[in-house]
Coordinates of C-alpha atoms and ligand atoms in Angstrom, one line a residue:
M1 CA 113.4 171.1 108.4
N2 CA 113.6 168.8 111.5
S3 CA 117.1 168.1 112.7
S4 CA 117.8 164.6 113.8
D5 CA 119.8 163.7 116.9
V6 CA 121.9 161.4 114.7
K7 CA 124.9 163.0 113.0
A8 CA 126.9 161.7 110.1
T9 CA 130.6 161.7 110.6
L10 CA 132.9 162.2 107.7
S11 CA 136.4 160.8 108.2
F12 CA 139.5 160.8 106.0
S13 CA 142.1 158.0 105.7
D14 CA 145.0 160.5 105.5
G15 CA 144.5 161.6 109.1
S16 CA 142.8 164.9 108.3
P17 CA 140.3 165.9 111.1
S18 CA 136.9 164.3 110.7
M19 CA 133.7 166.3 110.5
D20 CA 130.2 165.9 112.0
L21 CA 127.5 166.7 109.5
P22 CA 123.9 167.4 110.6
L23 CA 121.1 165.1 109.5
Y24 CA 117.5 166.3 108.7
K25 CA 114.4 164.3 108.6
G26 CA 111.7 164.9 106.0
S27 CA 108.0 164.1 106.7
I28 CA 108.5 161.0 104.5
G29 CA 111.4 159.7 102.5
P30 CA 115.1 159.5 103.0
D31 CA 116.9 161.7 105.6
V32 CA 119.4 164.2 104.1
I33 CA 122.9 165.1 105.2
D34 CA 123.6 168.8 105.4
I35 CA 127.0 169.4 103.6
R36 CA 126.8 173.2 103.4
K37 CA 129.7 173.7 105.7
L38 CA 131.8 171.0 104.1
Y39 CA 133.9 173.2 101.9
G40 CA 134.5 175.8 104.6
Q41 CA 135.7 173.2 107.1
T42 CA 137.5 170.7 104.9
G43 CA 138.3 172.6 101.6
K44 CA 136.6 169.8 99.7
F45 CA 133.5 169.6 97.5
T46 CA 131.2 166.6 96.9
Y47 CA 131.0 165.1 93.5
D48 CA 127.6 164.0 92.2
P49 CA 127.0 164.4 88.4
G50 CA 123.4 164.0 87.5
F51 CA 122.5 164.7 91.2
L52 CA 122.0 161.0 92.0
S53 CA 122.4 161.6 95.8
T54 CA 121.8 165.3 96.1
A55 CA 118.7 167.1 97.4
S56 CA 118.9 170.6 95.9
C57 CA 116.1 172.1 98.1
N58 CA 113.5 171.2 100.6
S59 CA 109.9 171.1 99.2
T60 CA 106.4 170.6 100.3
I61 CA 104.8 170.1 96.9
T62 CA 105.3 166.6 95.5
Y63 CA 106.6 163.4 96.9
I64 CA 107.6 160.3 94.9
D65 CA 108.4 156.9 96.4
G66 CA 110.2 155.3 93.4
D67 CA 110.4 151.8 94.9
K68 CA 106.7 151.7 95.8
G69 CA 105.6 153.5 92.6
E70 CA 103.8 156.2 94.6
L71 CA 103.2 159.8 93.6
L72 CA 101.7 162.4 96.0
Y73 CA 100.8 166.0 95.2
R74 CA 100.7 167.9 98.5
G75 CA 100.1 164.5 100.2
Y76 CA 97.2 163.4 98.0
P77 CA 97.8 160.2 95.9
I78 CA 97.8 160.8 92.2
E79 CA 95.2 158.1 91.7
Q80 CA 92.7 159.9 93.9
L81 CA 93.3 163.2 92.2
A82 CA 92.9 161.7 88.8
E83 CA 89.6 160.0 89.8
N84 CA 88.0 162.9 91.8
C85 CA 89.5 166.2 90.7
D86 CA 89.9 168.2 87.5
F87 CA 93.0 170.0 86.4
L88 CA 92.2 173.4 87.7
E89 CA 91.6 171.9 91.2
T90 CA 95.0 170.3 90.9
C91 CA 96.5 173.6 89.9
H92 CA 95.0 175.2 93.0
L93 CA 96.4 172.4 95.1
L94 CA 99.9 172.8 93.7
L95 CA 99.9 176.5 93.9
Y96 CA 98.3 177.2 97.2
G97 CA 98.8 174.0 99.1
D98 CA 95.3 172.6 99.3
L99 CA 92.3 171.6 97.2
P100 CA 89.8 174.4 96.7
D101 CA 86.4 174.4 98.3
A102 CA 83.4 175.1 96.1
A103 CA 83.7 178.9 96.4
Q104 CA 87.5 178.9 95.9
K105 CA 87.1 176.7 92.9
L106 CA 84.6 179.1 91.3
D107 CA 86.9 182.0 92.0
F108 CA 90.1 180.3 90.8
T109 CA 88.4 179.2 87.6
A110 CA 87.1 182.7 87.0
R111 CA 90.5 184.2 87.5
V112 CA 92.2 181.7 85.1
S113 CA 89.4 182.1 82.5
S114 CA 89.7 185.9 82.5
H115 CA 93.4 185.6 81.3
T116 CA 93.0 183.0 78.5
M117 CA 93.5 185.5 75.6
V118 CA 97.0 186.6 74.6
H119 CA 98.1 190.0 73.5
E120 CA 96.9 190.4 69.9
Q121 CA 100.5 191.4 68.9
M122 CA 101.7 187.9 69.8
Q123 CA 100.3 186.5 66.5
F124 CA 102.6 188.7 64.6
F125 CA 105.5 187.5 66.7
L126 CA 104.4 184.0 65.9
R127 CA 104.4 184.8 62.2
G128 CA 108.2 185.2 62.3
F129 CA 108.6 181.4 62.7
R130 CA 108.8 179.0 59.7
R131 CA 105.6 177.1 59.3
D132 CA 107.5 173.8 59.6
A133 CA 109.2 174.7 62.9
H134 CA 108.9 172.2 65.7
P135 CA 106.2 173.3 68.2
M136 CA 108.6 173.1 71.1
A137 CA 110.9 175.6 69.2
I138 CA 108.0 177.9 68.9
M139 CA 106.9 177.4 72.5
T140 CA 110.3 178.2 73.8
G141 CA 110.2 181.5 72.0
L142 CA 106.5 182.3 72.8
V143 CA 106.8 181.6 76.5
G144 CA 110.0 183.7 76.8
A145 CA 108.3 186.4 74.8
L146 CA 105.5 186.7 77.4
S147 CA 107.9 188.9 79.4
A148 CA 108.0 191.3 76.5
F149 CA 104.2 191.5 76.5
Y150 CA 103.3 191.6 80.2
H151 CA 105.7 194.1 81.8
D152 CA 103.5 194.5 84.9
S153 CA 104.3 190.9 86.2
T154 CA 108.0 190.5 85.7
D155 CA 109.4 191.2 89.2
I156 CA 110.0 187.8 90.7
N157 CA 110.5 189.2 94.2
N158 CA 107.1 190.9 94.2
P159 CA 104.4 188.4 95.4
V160 CA 101.7 190.2 93.5
H161 CA 103.7 190.0 90.2
R162 CA 104.4 186.3 90.9
E163 CA 100.7 185.6 91.5
I164 CA 99.5 187.4 88.3
A165 CA 102.3 185.8 86.3
A166 CA 101.2 182.4 87.6
I167 CA 97.6 182.9 86.6
R168 CA 98.6 184.3 83.2
L169 CA 100.9 181.4 82.4
I170 CA 98.4 178.7 83.4
A171 CA 95.6 180.5 81.5
K172 CA 97.7 181.3 78.3
M173 CA 99.6 178.1 77.8
P174 CA 96.7 176.3 76.1
T175 CA 96.1 179.3 73.9
L176 CA 99.8 179.4 72.9
V177 CA 100.0 175.7 72.2
A178 CA 96.9 175.8 70.1
M179 CA 98.2 178.9 68.2
A180 CA 101.5 177.1 67.5
Y181 CA 99.5 174.2 66.1
K182 CA 97.1 176.3 64.0
Y183 CA 100.1 178.2 62.6
T184 CA 101.8 175.0 61.4
Q185 CA 98.4 174.0 59.8
G186 CA 97.9 177.3 58.1
Q187 CA 94.6 177.7 59.8
P188 CA 93.3 180.8 61.6
Y189 CA 93.7 180.9 65.4
M190 CA 90.6 180.3 67.4
Y191 CA 89.9 182.6 70.4
P192 CA 89.4 180.9 73.7
K193 CA 85.8 180.2 74.9
N194 CA 85.7 180.9 78.6
N195 CA 82.4 179.1 79.2
L196 CA 84.2 175.8 78.5
S197 CA 86.2 173.8 80.9
Y198 CA 90.0 174.2 80.8
A199 CA 90.5 171.0 78.8
A200 CA 87.5 171.5 76.6
N201 CA 88.6 175.1 75.8
F202 CA 92.0 173.8 74.7
M203 CA 90.4 171.2 72.4
H204 CA 88.1 173.9 71.0
M205 CA 91.1 176.1 70.2
M206 CA 92.9 173.0 68.6
F207 CA 90.1 171.4 66.6
A208 CA 87.4 174.1 65.8
N209 CA 87.8 176.4 62.9
P210 CA 85.8 179.5 61.9
C211 CA 83.5 177.3 59.7
E212 CA 83.0 174.4 62.2
E213 CA 82.4 174.2 65.9
Y214 CA 84.2 171.7 68.0
V215 CA 81.7 169.1 69.2
Q216 CA 82.7 168.1 72.7
N217 CA 83.3 164.4 73.4
D218 CA 83.2 164.0 77.2
V219 CA 85.5 160.9 77.2
L220 CA 88.1 162.7 75.2
V221 CA 87.9 165.9 77.2
R222 CA 88.2 163.9 80.4
A223 CA 91.3 162.1 79.0
M224 CA 92.9 165.4 78.0
D225 CA 92.2 166.7 81.5
R226 CA 93.8 163.6 83.0
I227 CA 96.9 164.0 80.9
F228 CA 97.2 167.5 82.3
I229 CA 96.8 166.2 85.9
L230 CA 99.3 163.4 85.5
H231 CA 101.9 165.8 84.1
A232 CA 101.3 168.7 86.5
D233 CA 104.3 168.2 88.7
H234 CA 107.0 165.7 89.4
E235 CA 109.3 167.1 92.1
Q236 CA 112.9 168.0 91.2
N237 CA 113.1 166.6 87.6
A238 CA 115.4 168.2 85.0
S239 CA 113.0 170.9 83.8
T240 CA 111.9 171.9 87.3
S241 CA 115.4 172.1 88.5
T242 CA 116.2 174.2 85.4
V243 CA 113.3 176.5 86.3
R244 CA 114.6 176.8 89.9
L245 CA 118.2 177.4 88.8
C246 CA 117.1 179.9 86.2
G247 CA 114.8 181.7 88.6
S248 CA 117.5 181.8 91.3
S249 CA 119.3 184.5 89.4
G250 CA 116.2 186.8 90.0
T251 CA 115.1 186.6 86.3
N252 CA 111.4 187.1 85.6
P253 CA 108.9 184.2 85.9
F254 CA 108.3 184.0 82.1
A255 CA 112.0 183.7 81.4
A256 CA 112.4 181.0 84.1
I257 CA 109.4 179.0 82.7
A258 CA 110.8 179.3 79.1
A259 CA 114.0 177.7 80.4
G260 CA 111.9 174.8 81.7
V261 CA 110.2 174.4 78.3
A262 CA 113.6 174.2 76.6
C263 CA 114.8 171.6 79.0
L264 CA 111.6 169.5 78.8
W265 CA 112.1 169.2 75.0
G266 CA 114.8 166.6 75.3
P267 CA 114.0 163.0 74.5
A268 CA 115.2 161.7 77.9
H269 CA 112.6 164.0 79.5
G270 CA 109.4 165.4 78.0
G271 CA 110.3 164.5 74.5
A272 CA 110.0 160.8 75.4
N273 CA 106.2 160.7 74.5
E274 CA 106.9 161.8 70.9
A275 CA 110.0 159.4 70.8
A276 CA 107.9 156.5 72.2
L277 CA 105.2 156.9 69.5
N278 CA 107.8 157.3 66.7
M279 CA 109.4 154.1 68.1
L280 CA 106.1 152.2 67.9
G281 CA 105.7 153.5 64.3
D282 CA 109.2 152.3 63.4
I283 CA 108.5 148.8 64.8
Q284 CA 105.2 148.8 63.0
K285 CA 107.1 149.6 59.7
M286 CA 109.6 146.8 60.5
G287 CA 106.7 144.3 60.6
G288 CA 104.9 144.9 63.8
V289 CA 104.4 142.5 66.7
E290 CA 106.6 139.8 65.0
K291 CA 109.6 142.2 65.0
I292 CA 109.4 143.0 68.7
G293 CA 112.1 140.4 69.5
E294 CA 114.5 141.9 66.9
F295 CA 113.8 145.4 68.3
I296 CA 114.4 144.3 71.9
K297 CA 117.7 142.7 70.8
Q298 CA 118.8 146.1 69.5
V299 CA 117.8 147.8 72.7
K300 CA 119.9 145.2 74.7
D301 CA 122.9 145.5 72.5
K302 CA 125.6 147.4 74.4
N303 CA 126.9 148.9 71.1
S304 CA 123.6 150.3 70.0
T305 CA 122.1 153.6 71.2
V306 CA 118.5 152.3 70.8
K307 CA 116.4 152.6 73.9
L308 CA 113.0 151.4 74.7
M309 CA 111.4 154.9 74.9
G310 CA 108.7 155.3 77.5
F311 CA 110.5 152.8 79.7
G312 CA 112.8 153.5 82.7
H313 CA 112.9 156.4 85.1
R314 CA 115.5 158.0 87.4
V315 CA 113.2 157.7 90.4
Y316 CA 110.6 155.0 89.7
K317 CA 112.1 151.5 90.1
N318 CA 108.6 150.1 89.9
Y319 CA 105.6 150.7 87.6
D320 CA 105.1 154.5 87.2
P321 CA 101.6 155.1 88.8
R322 CA 100.9 157.6 86.1
A323 CA 101.5 154.9 83.4
K324 CA 98.8 152.7 85.1
L325 CA 96.3 155.6 84.9
M326 CA 97.3 156.4 81.4
R327 CA 96.9 152.8 80.3
E328 CA 93.3 152.9 81.8
T329 CA 92.6 156.2 79.9
C330 CA 94.0 154.6 76.8
H331 CA 91.4 151.8 77.0
E332 CA 88.6 154.3 77.6
V333 CA 89.5 156.6 74.7
L334 CA 90.1 153.8 72.2
G335 CA 86.8 152.2 73.4
A336 CA 84.9 155.5 72.9
L337 CA 86.3 156.0 69.5
G338 CA 85.9 152.3 68.4
L339 CA 89.6 151.9 68.0
H340 CA 90.3 149.0 70.3
D341 CA 92.0 147.2 67.4
D342 CA 94.4 150.1 66.9
P343 CA 97.6 148.4 65.7
L344 CA 100.0 150.7 67.7
F345 CA 98.0 150.1 70.9
K346 CA 98.2 146.4 70.4
L347 CA 101.9 146.7 69.6
A348 CA 102.5 148.7 72.8
M349 CA 100.7 146.1 74.9
A350 CA 102.7 143.3 73.3
L351 CA 106.0 145.2 73.7
E352 CA 105.2 146.0 77.4
K353 CA 104.4 142.4 78.1
I354 CA 107.6 141.1 76.5
A355 CA 109.8 143.8 78.2
L356 CA 108.3 143.1 81.6
E357 CA 109.3 139.5 81.4
D358 CA 112.8 140.1 80.0
D359 CA 115.6 139.8 82.4
Y360 CA 117.4 142.9 80.9
F361 CA 114.5 145.1 82.0
V362 CA 113.6 143.2 85.2
S363 CA 117.1 143.2 86.6
R364 CA 117.5 147.0 85.9
K365 CA 114.0 147.7 87.3
L366 CA 112.8 149.3 84.0
Y367 CA 109.1 149.7 83.9
P368 CA 106.8 151.7 81.6
N369 CA 106.6 155.4 82.5
V370 CA 103.8 157.9 81.8
D371 CA 105.0 158.5 78.2
F372 CA 104.6 154.9 77.1
Y373 CA 100.8 155.3 76.8
S374 CA 100.2 159.0 76.7
G375 CA 101.3 159.2 73.0
I376 CA 98.7 156.6 72.0
V377 CA 96.0 158.5 73.9
Q378 CA 97.0 161.8 72.3
R379 CA 97.2 160.4 68.8
A380 CA 93.7 158.9 69.2
I381 CA 92.4 162.3 70.4
G382 CA 93.7 163.8 67.2
I383 CA 96.8 165.6 68.6
P384 CA 99.7 165.4 66.1
V385 CA 102.8 163.7 67.4
Q386 CA 105.0 166.8 67.2
L387 CA 102.7 168.6 69.6
F388 CA 102.9 166.0 72.4
T389 CA 105.8 167.6 74.3
A390 CA 104.2 171.0 74.0
I391 CA 101.1 169.6 75.8
F392 CA 103.4 168.2 78.5
A393 CA 104.8 171.7 78.9
L394 CA 101.3 173.1 79.1
A395 CA 100.5 170.7 82.0
R396 CA 103.8 171.1 83.8
T397 CA 103.7 174.9 83.8
V398 CA 101.7 174.9 87.1
G399 CA 104.3 172.6 88.7
W400 CA 107.2 174.8 87.5
I401 CA 105.5 178.0 88.9
A402 CA 104.6 176.3 92.2
Q403 CA 108.2 175.2 92.6
L404 CA 109.6 178.6 91.6
N405 CA 107.3 180.4 94.1
E406 CA 108.3 177.9 96.8
M407 CA 112.0 178.7 96.1
I408 CA 111.5 182.5 96.2
G409 CA 109.7 182.2 99.5
D410 CA 112.4 180.0 101.1
P411 CA 114.6 182.0 103.4
E412 CA 117.5 179.6 102.6
Y413 CA 117.3 180.2 98.9
K414 CA 120.5 181.4 97.2
I415 CA 121.5 181.7 93.5
G416 CA 122.2 178.1 92.3
R417 CA 125.9 177.8 91.7
P418 CA 127.3 174.2 91.6
R419 CA 131.0 173.6 91.9
Q420 CA 133.2 171.3 89.8
L421 CA 136.2 168.9 89.9
Y422 CA 138.6 170.6 87.5
V423 CA 140.6 168.1 85.5
G424 CA 141.9 170.5 82.7
A425 CA 145.3 172.0 82.0
Q426 CA 147.1 173.7 84.7
Q427 CA 148.1 177.3 84.2
R428 CA 150.2 177.8 81.0
S429 CA 151.4 180.7 78.9
V430 CA 150.1 181.8 75.5
K431 CA 152.7 181.5 72.7
P432 CA 152.7 183.7 69.6
V433 CA 150.6 182.1 66.9
G434 CA 153.7 181.1 64.8
Q435 CA 155.1 179.0 67.7
R436 CA 152.0 177.0 68.6
Ligands
CMC501 N1 115.8 151.2 77.4 C1 116.9 150.4 77.5 N2 117.8 150.5 78.5 C2 117.5 151.4 79.5 C3 116.4 152.3 79.4 C4 115.6 152.2 78.3 N3 114.5 153.0 78.2 N4 116.5 153.1 80.5 C5 117.5 152.7 81.2 N5 118.2 151.7 80.6 C6 119.4 151.0 81.1 C7 120.6 151.8 80.9 O1 121.2 151.5 79.6 C8 121.5 151.3 82.0 O2 122.0 150.0 81.7 P1 123.5 149.6 82.2 O3 123.4 149.6 83.7 O4 123.7 148.3 81.5 O5 124.4 150.6 81.6 C9 120.5 151.1 83.2 O6 119.2 150.8 82.5 C10 120.3 152.3 84.1 O7 119.9 153.4 83.3 P2 120.4 154.9 83.5 O8 120.6 155.6 82.2 O9 121.6 154.9 84.4 O10 119.2 155.5 84.3 P3 118.9 157.0 84.5 O11 118.2 157.1 85.8 O12 120.1 157.9 84.3 O13 117.9 157.4 83.2 C11 116.0 157.7 82.0 C12 116.5 157.5 83.4 C13 114.5 158.1 82.1 C14 116.7 158.9 81.3 C15 116.2 156.5 81.1 O14 115.5 155.4 81.7 C16 115.7 156.7 79.7 O15 116.4 157.2 78.8 N6 114.4 156.2 79.3 C17 113.9 156.4 78.0 C18 113.4 157.8 77.9 C19 112.1 158.0 78.6 O16 111.1 157.3 78.5 N7 112.1 159.2 79.4 C20 110.8 159.6 80.1 C21 111.0 159.7 81.5 S1 109.4 159.9 82.3 C22 108.8 161.4 81.8 C23 109.6 162.5 82.5 O17 109.5 162.6 83.7 O18 110.2 163.3 81.8

């Protein structure tokens, strides 16, 4: 971290001594004020629910400029990665800091491919779930259970264990998601095929069955791969911060990633793609495009809890660059499948147009995020709505691991332990039950 010559001075109106706080400069983005000595010197904490103004770590992985609508992985714009690279190259970039050359790409692909199968016993573990369980409930369990199956890669402080756990997680997530899907369908699991690309192999495990091969459609495989790239990392979002916090206790990598999966499930985070598609379905049932006005009225009503799912973002106060790419992919996929008249896609386009012109959304800088179009793409590919968030988890796994590794390698890392402003009862005495 580069110190700045400028210092921030904190002063108090009650005459308590003021305090100088160091300032650090990032390579891009806002400077940060170092408050680590604040409590020691003033006896006071800072208060920042939701971390609106708090940097919890320093990181070299992902940078977002929310006002410009810019996203960089290790300095590379997401648009260039989406156009020129595949998901495994993106994984290499996030994990090791740079894009692979041709030999490194071959080696990395071979390493990932050699770990795509899961322990045979895992299918019996999976059988313990109800067939109608939500795939994210199953995924939370399966990912956590990996630590029960791969004992030789559970020491988070051992770089060799971390490396093998990283490769295993990236390689096995598609297998686990496909198994969770097949289980809910009552179909046999399909073993991975390592001669296929990462995305094509996932689609094979999803859509083939022992009687029928999966016939690869290059446009759809490319769309799946792009979904993976666009979701691979997103700096210190809720699930990534959860992974870091969980990992900071020294727990094993599989347990930390399972915590990320659990966090991602929420509708304000990864669950938004499922919620966005369900919302479009509900508007369609209400009467479609004609009912958009009525729906928007509900969203704007202060007394309603209805939100325009797939809109708004904590960091982006401009069009999410991932949403632009996803919109483009949406056109390609619907075109390739002859679905350009898809009613939900038309509804989404009309809804987006109306919302982007409405003062409620304009004044709050609410723009479409990646989830607004990703659901339509996935549905067109044949992915069931309930599986959308599990696919997000599959893609985000590499980001979670890269962030976890970065934290463990950071000499300044400590167990995460926020403080609080206590506003509860002061000390009091317990009365016998008859006197309460
Ligand atoms: N629909 C209607 N109003 C909204 C929406 C929305 N989608 N998002 C924010 N607002 C309003 C909010 O009610 C508030 O209005 P007011 O100032 O009148 O109280 C204002 O905009 C600011 O919102 P906020 O809740 O303070 O913003 P936040 O940064 O805490 O929340 C968010 C960000 C993503 C949780 C929120 O925008 C949201 O719930 N969006 C819908 C869910 C969604 O699409 N999530 C996916 C995020 S992208 C994928 C990912 O990274 O996980």
